[in-house]
Every structure is written in structure tokens, then in C-alpha cells.
Amino acid sequence: MSPVLAGVTIAVVTVSDRSAAGARDDATGPLLADRLAAAGAAVTRSLVPDEVAEIRHALEGAVAAGARAVVTTGGTGVAPRDVTPEATAPLLARELPGIPELLRQRDAHLTSAVALSRGLAGVTGGAPGALIINLPGSVRAVESALGVLPDLIAHAVAQLDGGDH
């Protein structure tokens, strides 16, 4: 059996002022990249500060370069500089609210703070389209999301390519 993400290009974008400035190591970007690559994906990584224009540029660049999925980590909370959802929303032709709902539900028993995550998910317009998913910047949230992301991404990309449900 081939890895679930074989042949899928995924861009991982870390959104963090401190990591972009070199003041803190990026813990979640490498974790996502390693685990998605282990599931068979070809993975690229980038790191941007919490700035709408820079986040949007990273997302658009990843899709233009052929990424079928873009997974962001960081910038989904309620702090004034958490702007990943605002940068993502204009790029989504169709939102997929079930993905962030599922991810929050998976961790609700651990902390009520998951209710503060504003991450979005959806698909871009055009053909063939790309899936964009915003994750929080915590290692625990990313680890939990990785329990379902490979299969969700594979299924979504197959559907974007005209596959059956």
C-alpha cells in the first residue's frame, strides 16, 4: 500500500513574529513537514511574520508553485497580531468549516482554550484548486491535527481532482 499522500505537494507555512525574527525556534513547522513527508507528501516550508500581506503572499506563492494543500501553523488566536484567518479568507472560494470544527473538537477535552482558535479551512478557486488549512501554533494542537490531516488532505485533493466521494 502506498503512502496516503504519495504524489501530493504540500506547503507548510509557519506564522510567527518571534520565529521569523530568529528569537524562537519554529517547533511546529518542522513537525508538520516531517509527518506529512512521512505520509508520502512532497513538502515545502516557509516562515513569515504575523503580517496579512506576508501571509497572503506565502499562501498565494505556494499555490502558484503547485501545492495542492497549504497548512499554516500559528496566528489563529485572538491576540492583536494573530491575523492568519484574515490573510486566508480572501483566498478561499469555498470554506470547509468542518475541518476546524473537527480539530477543535479533538482537543476540547484537554482545554477550553480551543474555543479561541479562529483557524479556517477551505479550497481556492480555479482548477484544480488547493486546500488551505489554518492550525494553531501549539505543538499539542499540531500533533492532534496530524492524527487526521493526512487522510483529510488526501481525500480533499482526490475530490478536487474529480474523484468520487
Coordinates of N, CA, C and O in Angstrom, one line a residue:
M1 N 0.9 -1.2 0.0 CA 0.0 0.0 0.0 C 0.9 1.2 0.0 O 1.8 1.4 0.8
S2 N 0.6 2.2 -0.9 CA 1.4 3.4 -1.0 C 1.0 4.4 0.1 O -0.1 4.4 0.6
P3 N 1.9 5.3 0.5 CA 1.6 6.3 1.5 C 0.4 7.1 1.0 O 0.2 7.4 -0.1
V4 N -0.4 7.5 2.0 CA -1.7 8.2 1.7 C -1.5 9.5 0.9 O -2.4 9.9 0.1
L5 N -0.4 10.2 1.1 CA -0.2 11.4 0.4 C 0.8 11.4 -0.7 O 1.4 12.4 -1.2
A6 N 1.1 10.2 -1.2 CA 2.0 10.0 -2.3 C 1.6 10.9 -3.5 O 0.4 10.9 -3.9
G7 N 2.5 11.6 -4.0 CA 2.3 12.5 -5.2 C 1.6 13.8 -4.9 O 1.3 14.6 -5.8
V8 N 1.3 14.1 -3.6 CA 0.7 15.4 -3.2 C 1.8 16.3 -2.7 O 2.6 16.0 -1.8
T9 N 1.8 17.5 -3.3 CA 2.7 18.6 -2.8 C 2.0 19.4 -1.8 O 0.9 19.9 -2.0
I10 N 2.6 19.6 -0.6 CA 2.0 20.3 0.5 C 3.0 21.4 0.9 O 4.2 21.1 1.1
A11 N 2.5 22.6 1.1 CA 3.3 23.7 1.6 C 3.0 23.9 3.1 O 1.8 24.0 3.4
V12 N 4.0 24.0 4.0 CA 3.8 24.3 5.4 C 4.3 25.7 5.6 O 5.4 26.0 5.3
V13 N 3.4 26.5 6.1 CA 3.7 27.9 6.4 C 3.6 28.2 7.9 O 2.5 28.2 8.4
T14 N 4.7 28.5 8.5 CA 4.7 28.9 9.9 C 4.5 30.4 10.0 O 5.2 31.2 9.3
V15 N 3.6 30.8 10.8 CA 3.3 32.3 11.0 C 3.7 32.6 12.4 O 3.0 32.2 13.4
S16 N 4.8 33.4 12.6 CA 5.3 33.7 13.9 C 6.2 34.9 13.8 O 7.3 34.8 13.2
D17 N 5.9 35.9 14.5 CA 6.8 37.1 14.6 C 8.2 36.7 15.2 O 9.2 37.0 14.7
R18 N 8.1 35.9 16.4 CA 9.3 35.6 17.1 C 10.2 34.6 16.3 O 11.4 34.8 16.2
S19 N 9.6 33.6 15.7 CA 10.4 32.7 14.9 C 11.0 33.3 13.6 O 12.1 33.1 13.3
A20 N 10.2 34.2 13.0 CA 10.7 34.9 11.8 C 11.8 35.8 12.1 O 12.7 36.0 11.3
A21 N 11.8 36.3 13.4 CA 12.9 37.2 13.8 C 14.1 36.5 14.4 O 15.1 37.1 14.7
G22 N 14.0 35.1 14.4 CA 15.1 34.3 15.0 C 15.1 34.3 16.5 O 16.1 33.8 17.1
A23 N 14.1 34.8 17.2 CA 14.1 34.8 18.6 C 13.6 33.5 19.2 O 13.7 33.3 20.4
R24 N 13.0 32.7 18.4 CA 12.4 31.4 18.9 C 12.5 30.4 17.8 O 12.2 30.7 16.6
D25 N 12.8 29.2 18.1 CA 12.8 28.1 17.1 C 11.4 27.8 16.7 O 10.5 27.9 17.5
D26 N 11.3 27.4 15.4 CA 10.0 27.0 14.9 C 9.8 25.5 15.3 O 10.5 24.7 14.7
A27 N 8.9 25.2 16.2 CA 8.7 23.9 16.6 C 7.6 23.2 15.8 O 7.7 21.9 15.6
T28 N 6.6 23.9 15.3 CA 5.5 23.2 14.6 C 5.7 23.1 13.1 O 5.2 22.1 12.6
G29 N 6.4 24.0 12.5 CA 6.6 23.8 11.0 C 7.4 22.5 10.7 O 6.9 21.8 9.9
P30 N 8.5 22.3 11.4 CA 9.3 21.1 11.1 C 8.5 19.8 11.5 O 8.6 18.8 10.8
L31 N 7.7 19.9 12.5 CA 6.9 18.7 12.9 C 5.9 18.4 11.8 O 5.7 17.2 11.4
L32 N 5.2 19.4 11.4 CA 4.2 19.2 10.3 C 4.9 18.7 9.0 O 4.4 17.7 8.4
A33 N 6.0 19.3 8.6 CA 6.7 18.9 7.4 C 7.2 17.4 7.5 O 7.0 16.7 6.6
D34 N 7.8 17.1 8.6 CA 8.3 15.7 8.8 C 7.2 14.7 8.7 O 7.3 13.7 8.1
R35 N 6.1 14.9 9.4 CA 5.0 14.0 9.5 C 4.2 13.9 8.2 O 3.8 12.8 7.8
L36 N 4.1 15.0 7.5 CA 3.4 14.9 6.2 C 4.3 14.3 5.1 O 3.8 13.5 4.3
A37 N 5.6 14.5 5.2 CA 6.5 13.8 4.3 C 6.5 12.3 4.6 O 6.6 11.5 3.7
A38 N 6.4 11.9 5.9 CA 6.4 10.5 6.2 C 5.1 9.8 5.7 O 5.1 8.6 5.4
A39 N 4.1 10.6 5.4 CA 2.8 10.1 4.8 C 2.9 10.1 3.3 O 1.9 9.8 2.6
G40 N 4.1 10.5 2.8 CA 4.3 10.5 1.3 C 4.3 11.8 0.6 O 4.5 11.8 -0.6
A41 N 4.0 12.9 1.2 CA 3.9 14.2 0.6 C 5.2 14.7 0.2 O 6.2 14.5 0.9
A42 N 5.3 15.5 -0.8 CA 6.4 16.4 -1.1 C 6.1 17.7 -0.4 O 5.1 18.3 -0.7
V43 N 7.0 18.1 0.5 CA 6.7 19.2 1.4 C 7.7 20.3 1.2 O 8.9 20.1 1.2
T44 N 7.2 21.6 1.2 CA 8.0 22.8 1.2 C 7.6 23.5 2.5 O 6.5 23.3 3.0
R45 N 8.6 24.3 3.0 CA 8.3 25.1 4.2 C 8.7 26.5 4.0 O 9.6 26.8 3.3
S46 N 7.9 27.4 4.7 CA 8.3 28.8 4.8 C 7.9 29.3 6.1 O 7.1 28.7 6.9
L47 N 8.5 30.5 6.5 CA 8.3 31.1 7.8 C 8.1 32.6 7.6 O 8.9 33.2 6.9
V48 N 7.0 33.1 8.0 CA 6.6 34.5 7.8 C 6.2 35.1 9.2 O 5.7 34.4 10.0
P49 N 6.3 36.4 9.3 CA 5.8 37.1 10.5 C 4.3 37.3 10.4 O 3.7 37.1 9.3
D50 N 3.7 37.7 11.5 CA 2.3 37.9 11.6 C 1.9 39.2 10.9 O 1.6 40.2 11.5
E51 N 1.9 39.2 9.6 CA 1.5 40.3 8.8 C 0.6 39.8 7.6 O 1.0 38.9 6.9
V52 N -0.5 40.4 7.5 CA -1.5 39.9 6.5 C -0.9 39.8 5.1 O -1.0 38.7 4.4
A53 N -0.2 40.8 4.7 CA 0.4 40.8 3.3 C 1.4 39.7 3.1 O 1.4 39.0 2.1
E54 N 2.2 39.4 4.1 CA 3.3 38.4 4.0 C 2.7 37.0 4.1 O 3.1 36.1 3.4
I55 N 1.7 36.8 4.9 CA 1.0 35.5 5.0 C 0.3 35.2 3.6 O 0.5 34.2 3.1
R56 N -0.4 36.2 3.2 CA -1.2 36.0 1.9 C -0.2 35.8 0.8 O -0.4 34.9 -0.1
H57 N 0.9 36.5 0.7 CA 1.9 36.3 -0.3 C 2.5 34.8 -0.2 O 2.7 34.2 -1.3
A58 N 2.7 34.3 1.0 CA 3.2 32.9 1.1 C 2.2 31.9 0.7 O 2.5 30.9 0.0
L59 N 0.9 32.1 1.0 CA -0.1 31.2 0.6 C -0.3 31.2 -1.0 O -0.3 30.2 -1.6
E60 N -0.4 32.4 -1.5 CA -0.5 32.6 -3.0 C 0.7 32.0 -3.7 O 0.5 31.3 -4.7
G61 N 1.9 32.2 -3.2 CA 3.1 31.7 -3.8 C 3.1 30.2 -3.8 O 3.5 29.5 -4.8
A62 N 2.7 29.6 -2.7 CA 2.7 28.1 -2.6 C 1.7 27.5 -3.6 O 2.0 26.5 -4.2
V63 N 0.5 28.1 -3.7 CA -0.5 27.6 -4.6 C 0.0 27.8 -6.1 O -0.1 26.8 -6.9
A64 N 0.6 28.9 -6.3 CA 1.1 29.2 -7.7 C 2.2 28.2 -8.1 O 2.4 27.8 -9.2
A65 N 3.0 27.8 -7.1 CA 4.1 26.8 -7.3 C 3.6 25.4 -7.4 O 4.4 24.5 -7.6
G66 N 2.3 25.2 -7.2 CA 1.8 23.8 -7.4 C 1.4 23.1 -6.2 O 1.0 21.9 -6.2
A67 N 1.4 23.7 -5.0 CA 1.0 23.0 -3.8 C -0.5 22.7 -3.9 O -1.3 23.6 -4.3
R68 N -0.9 21.5 -3.6 CA -2.3 21.1 -3.6 C -2.9 21.3 -2.3 O -4.1 21.4 -2.1
A69 N -2.1 21.5 -1.2 CA -2.6 21.8 0.1 C -1.5 22.7 0.7 O -0.3 22.6 0.5
V70 N -2.0 23.7 1.5 CA -1.2 24.6 2.3 C -1.7 24.5 3.7 O -2.9 24.7 4.0
V71 N -0.8 24.2 4.6 CA -1.1 24.1 6.0 C -0.4 25.1 6.8 O 0.9 25.1 6.7
T72 N -1.1 26.0 7.4 CA -0.4 27.1 8.2 C -0.4 26.7 9.6 O -1.3 25.9 10.1
T73 N 0.5 27.2 10.4 CA 0.6 27.0 11.8 C 0.9 28.3 12.5 O 1.9 28.9 12.1
G74 N 0.1 28.7 13.4 CA 0.3 30.0 14.1 C -0.6 31.1 13.6 O -1.2 31.0 12.5
G75 N -0.8 32.0 14.5 CA -1.6 33.2 14.2 C -3.1 33.1 14.1 O -3.8 33.9 13.5
T76 N -3.7 32.1 14.8 CA -5.1 31.8 14.7 C -5.8 32.2 16.0 O -7.1 32.1 16.1
G77 N -5.1 32.8 17.0 CA -5.8 33.1 18.2 C -6.5 34.5 18.2 O -6.8 35.0 17.1
V78 N -6.6 35.1 19.4 CA -7.3 36.4 19.5 C -6.4 37.5 19.8 O -6.9 38.7 19.9
A79 N -5.1 37.3 19.9 CA -4.2 38.4 20.1 C -4.2 39.4 18.9 O -4.5 39.0 17.8
P80 N -3.9 40.6 19.2 CA -4.0 41.6 18.1 C -3.2 41.3 16.8 O -3.6 41.6 15.7
R81 N -2.0 40.6 17.0 CA -1.2 40.2 15.8 C -1.6 38.9 15.2 O -0.9 38.5 14.2
D82 N -2.6 38.2 15.7 CA -3.0 36.9 15.2 C -3.9 37.2 14.0 O -5.1 37.4 14.1
V83 N -3.4 37.2 12.8 CA -4.1 37.6 11.6 C -4.1 36.5 10.5 O -4.5 36.8 9.3
T84 N -3.8 35.3 10.8 CA -3.7 34.2 9.7 C -5.1 34.0 9.1 O -5.2 34.0 7.9
P85 N -6.2 34.0 9.9 CA -7.5 33.8 9.2 C -7.9 35.0 8.3 O -8.4 34.8 7.2
E86 N -7.5 36.2 8.7 CA -7.8 37.4 7.8 C -7.0 37.3 6.5 O -7.5 37.7 5.5
A87 N -5.8 36.8 6.6 CA -5.0 36.6 5.4 C -5.5 35.5 4.5 O -5.4 35.6 3.3
T88 N -6.1 34.5 5.1 CA -6.5 33.3 4.4 C -7.9 33.5 3.7 O -8.1 33.1 2.6
A89 N -8.8 34.1 4.4 CA -10.2 34.2 4.0 C -10.4 34.7 2.5 O -11.2 34.1 1.8
P90 N -9.7 35.7 2.1 CA -9.9 36.2 0.7 C -9.5 35.2 -0.4 O -9.9 35.3 -1.5
L91 N -8.7 34.2 0.0 CA -8.2 33.2 -1.0 C -9.1 32.0 -1.1 O -8.9 31.2 -2.0
L92 N -10.1 31.9 -0.2 CA -11.0 30.7 -0.2 C -12.2 31.0 -1.1 O -13.0 31.8 -0.8
A93 N -12.4 30.1 -2.1 CA -13.6 30.2 -2.9 C -14.7 29.5 -2.2 O -15.9 29.9 -2.3
R94 N -14.4 28.4 -1.4 CA -15.3 27.7 -0.6 C -14.7 27.3 0.7 O -13.7 26.7 0.8
E95 N -15.4 27.7 1.8 CA -14.9 27.3 3.1 C -15.3 25.9 3.4 O -16.3 25.4 3.0
L96 N -14.5 25.3 4.2 CA -14.8 23.9 4.8 C -14.8 24.0 6.3 O -13.8 23.6 7.0
P97 N -15.9 24.5 6.9 CA -15.9 24.7 8.3 C -15.8 23.4 9.1 O -15.4 23.5 10.3
G98 N -16.1 22.3 8.5 CA -16.0 21.0 9.3 C -14.6 20.7 9.7 O -14.4 20.0 10.7
I99 N -13.6 21.1 9.0 CA -12.2 20.8 9.3 C -11.8 21.5 10.6 O -11.4 20.8 11.6
P100 N -11.9 22.8 10.7 CA -11.5 23.5 12.0 C -12.4 23.0 13.2 O -12.0 22.9 14.3
E101 N -13.7 22.7 12.9 CA -14.6 22.2 13.9 C -14.1 20.9 14.4 O -14.1 20.7 15.7
L102 N -13.7 20.0 13.5 CA -13.2 18.7 13.9 C -11.9 18.9 14.8 O -11.8 18.2 15.8
L103 N -11.0 19.7 14.3 CA -9.8 19.9 15.0 C -10.0 20.5 16.4 O -9.3 20.0 17.4
R104 N -10.9 21.4 16.6 CA -11.2 22.0 17.9 C -11.8 20.9 18.8 O -11.5 20.7 20.0
Q105 N -12.8 20.1 18.2 CA -13.4 19.1 19.0 C -12.5 18.0 19.5 O -12.6 17.6 20.6
R106 N -11.5 17.7 18.7 CA -10.5 16.7 19.1 C -9.8 17.0 20.4 O -9.4 16.2 21.1
D107 N -9.6 18.3 20.7 CA -8.9 18.8 21.8 C -9.7 19.4 22.9 O -9.2 19.9 23.9
A108 N -11.0 19.5 22.7 CA -11.9 20.2 23.7 C -11.8 19.6 25.1 O -11.9 20.3 26.1
H109 N -11.6 18.3 25.1 CA -11.5 17.7 26.5 C -10.2 18.0 27.2 O -10.1 17.8 28.4
L110 N -9.2 18.6 26.5 CA -7.9 18.9 27.1 C -7.9 20.3 27.7 O -7.4 20.6 28.7
T111 N -8.6 21.3 26.9 CA -8.6 22.6 27.3 C -9.7 23.4 26.6 O -10.0 23.2 25.4
S112 N -10.4 24.2 27.4 CA -11.5 25.0 26.8 C -10.9 26.1 25.9 O -11.6 26.7 25.1
A113 N -9.6 26.4 26.0 CA -9.0 27.4 25.1 C -9.0 27.1 23.6 O -8.9 28.0 22.8
V114 N -9.4 25.9 23.2 CA -9.5 25.6 21.8 C -10.6 26.4 21.2 O -10.6 26.7 20.0
A115 N -11.6 26.8 22.0 CA -12.7 27.7 21.5 C -12.2 29.0 21.0 O -12.9 29.7 20.3
L116 N -11.0 29.4 21.4 CA -10.4 30.7 21.0 C -9.7 30.6 19.6 O -9.2 31.6 19.1
S117 N -9.5 29.4 19.1 CA -8.8 29.3 17.8 C -9.8 29.7 16.7 O -10.9 29.2 16.6
R118 N -9.3 30.6 15.8 CA -10.1 31.1 14.7 C -9.7 30.5 13.4 O -10.0 31.1 12.3
G119 N -9.0 29.4 13.4 CA -8.5 28.9 12.1 C -9.6 28.6 11.1 O -10.7 28.2 11.5
L120 N -9.2 28.8 9.8 CA -10.2 28.5 8.8 C -9.6 27.3 7.9 O -8.5 26.9 8.0
A121 N -10.5 26.8 7.1 CA -10.1 25.8 6.1 C -11.0 26.0 4.9 O -12.2 26.4 5.0
G122 N -10.5 25.7 3.7 CA -11.3 25.8 2.5 C -10.5 25.6 1.3 O -9.3 25.2 1.4
V123 N -11.1 25.7 0.1 CA -10.4 25.5 -1.1 C -10.4 26.8 -1.9 O -11.3 27.6 -1.9
T124 N -9.3 26.9 -2.7 CA -9.1 28.1 -3.5 C -9.9 27.9 -4.8 O -10.3 26.8 -5.1
G125 N -10.1 29.0 -5.5 CA -10.8 28.9 -6.8 C -9.9 28.4 -7.9 O -8.7 28.2 -7.7
G126 N -10.4 28.3 -9.1 CA -9.6 27.9 -10.2 C -9.5 26.4 -10.2 O -9.9 25.6 -9.3
A127 N -8.8 25.9 -11.3 CA -8.6 24.5 -11.4 C -7.1 24.2 -11.3 O -6.3 24.9 -11.9
P128 N -6.7 23.2 -10.6 CA -7.5 22.2 -9.9 C -7.9 22.7 -8.5 O -8.7 22.0 -7.8
G129 N -7.5 23.8 -8.0 CA -7.8 24.2 -6.7 C -6.9 23.6 -5.6 O -6.2 22.6 -5.9
A130 N -6.7 24.3 -4.5 CA -5.9 23.8 -3.4 C -6.6 24.0 -2.1 O -7.5 24.8 -2.0
L131 N -6.3 23.1 -1.2 CA -6.8 23.1 0.1 C -6.0 23.9 1.0 O -4.7 23.8 1.0
I132 N -6.5 24.8 1.8 CA -5.8 25.6 2.8 C -6.4 25.3 4.2 O -7.6 25.4 4.3
I133 N -5.5 25.0 5.1 CA -6.0 24.7 6.5 C -5.1 25.5 7.4 O -3.9 25.4 7.4
N134 N -5.7 26.3 8.3 CA -5.0 27.0 9.4 C -5.0 26.2 10.7 O -6.1 25.9 11.2
L135 N -3.8 26.0 11.2 CA -3.7 25.3 12.5 C -3.2 26.3 13.5 O -2.4 27.3 13.2
P136 N -3.4 26.1 14.8 CA -2.8 26.9 15.9 C -1.3 26.7 15.8 O -0.8 25.8 15.2
G137 N -0.6 27.5 16.6 CA 0.9 27.3 16.7 C 1.4 26.5 17.8 O 2.6 26.4 18.0
S138 N 0.5 25.8 18.5 CA 1.0 24.9 19.6 C 1.3 23.6 19.1 O 0.6 23.0 18.3
V139 N 2.4 23.0 19.7 CA 2.8 21.7 19.4 C 1.7 20.7 19.6 O 1.4 19.8 18.8
R140 N 1.0 20.8 20.8 CA -0.1 19.8 21.1 C -1.2 19.9 20.1 O -1.7 18.8 19.6
A141 N -1.6 21.1 19.6 CA -2.7 21.2 18.6 C -2.2 20.6 17.3 O -3.0 19.9 16.6
V142 N -1.0 20.8 16.9 CA -0.5 20.3 15.6 C -0.4 18.7 15.7 O -0.8 18.1 14.8
E143 N 0.1 18.2 16.8 CA 0.2 16.8 17.0 C -1.2 16.1 16.9 O -1.4 15.1 16.2
S144 N -2.2 16.8 17.5 CA -3.5 16.3 17.4 C -4.1 16.3 16.0 O -4.7 15.4 15.5
A145 N -3.9 17.4 15.3 CA -4.3 17.6 13.9 C -3.7 16.5 13.0 O -4.4 16.0 12.1
L146 N -2.5 16.2 13.3 CA -1.8 15.2 12.4 C -2.4 13.9 12.5 O -2.2 13.0 11.6
G147 N -3.2 13.6 13.5 CA -3.9 12.4 13.6 C -5.0 12.2 12.5 O -5.4 11.1 12.2
V148 N -5.4 13.3 11.9 CA -6.5 13.3 10.9 C -6.1 13.9 9.6 O -6.7 13.7 8.5
L149 N -5.1 14.8 9.6 CA -4.8 15.6 8.4 C -4.4 14.8 7.2 O -4.9 15.1 6.1
P150 N -3.5 13.8 7.3 CA -3.1 13.1 6.1 C -4.3 12.5 5.3 O -4.4 12.7 4.1
D151 N -5.2 11.8 6.0 CA -6.4 11.3 5.3 C -7.3 12.4 4.8 O -7.8 12.2 3.6
L152 N -7.5 13.4 5.5 CA -8.4 14.5 5.1 C -7.8 15.2 3.8 O -8.5 15.5 2.9
I153 N -6.5 15.5 3.9 CA -5.9 16.1 2.7 C -5.9 15.2 1.5 O -6.3 15.7 0.4
A154 N -5.6 14.0 1.7 CA -5.7 13.0 0.5 C -7.1 13.0 -0.1 O -7.2 13.0 -1.3
H155 N -8.1 12.9 0.8 CA -9.4 12.8 0.3 C -9.9 14.1 -0.4 O -10.5 14.1 -1.5
A156 N -9.5 15.2 0.2 CA -9.9 16.5 -0.4 C -9.2 16.7 -1.8 O -9.9 17.2 -2.7
V157 N -8.0 16.4 -1.9 CA -7.2 16.6 -3.1 C -7.8 15.6 -4.2 O -8.0 16.0 -5.3
A158 N -8.2 14.4 -3.8 CA -8.8 13.5 -4.7 C -10.1 14.1 -5.3 O -10.4 14.0 -6.4
Q159 N -10.9 14.7 -4.4 CA -12.2 15.2 -4.8 C -11.9 16.5 -5.7 O -12.7 16.6 -6.7
L160 N -11.0 17.3 -5.4 CA -10.7 18.4 -6.2 C -10.2 18.0 -7.6 O -10.5 18.7 -8.6
D161 N -9.7 16.8 -7.7 CA -9.2 16.3 -9.0 C -10.3 15.5 -9.7 O -10.1 14.8 -10.7
G162 N -11.6 15.5 -9.1 CA -12.7 14.8 -9.8 C -13.0 13.4 -9.3 O -13.8 12.7 -9.8
G163 N -12.3 13.0 -8.2 CA -12.5 11.7 -7.7 C -13.8 11.6 -7.0 O -14.5 12.6 -6.7
D164 N -14.2 10.4 -6.7 CA -15.5 10.1 -6.1 C -15.4 10.4 -4.6 O -14.4 10.5 -4.0
H165 N -16.6 10.5 -4.0 CA -16.7 10.8 -2.5 C -16.3 9.5 -1.8 O -16.2 9.4 -0.7

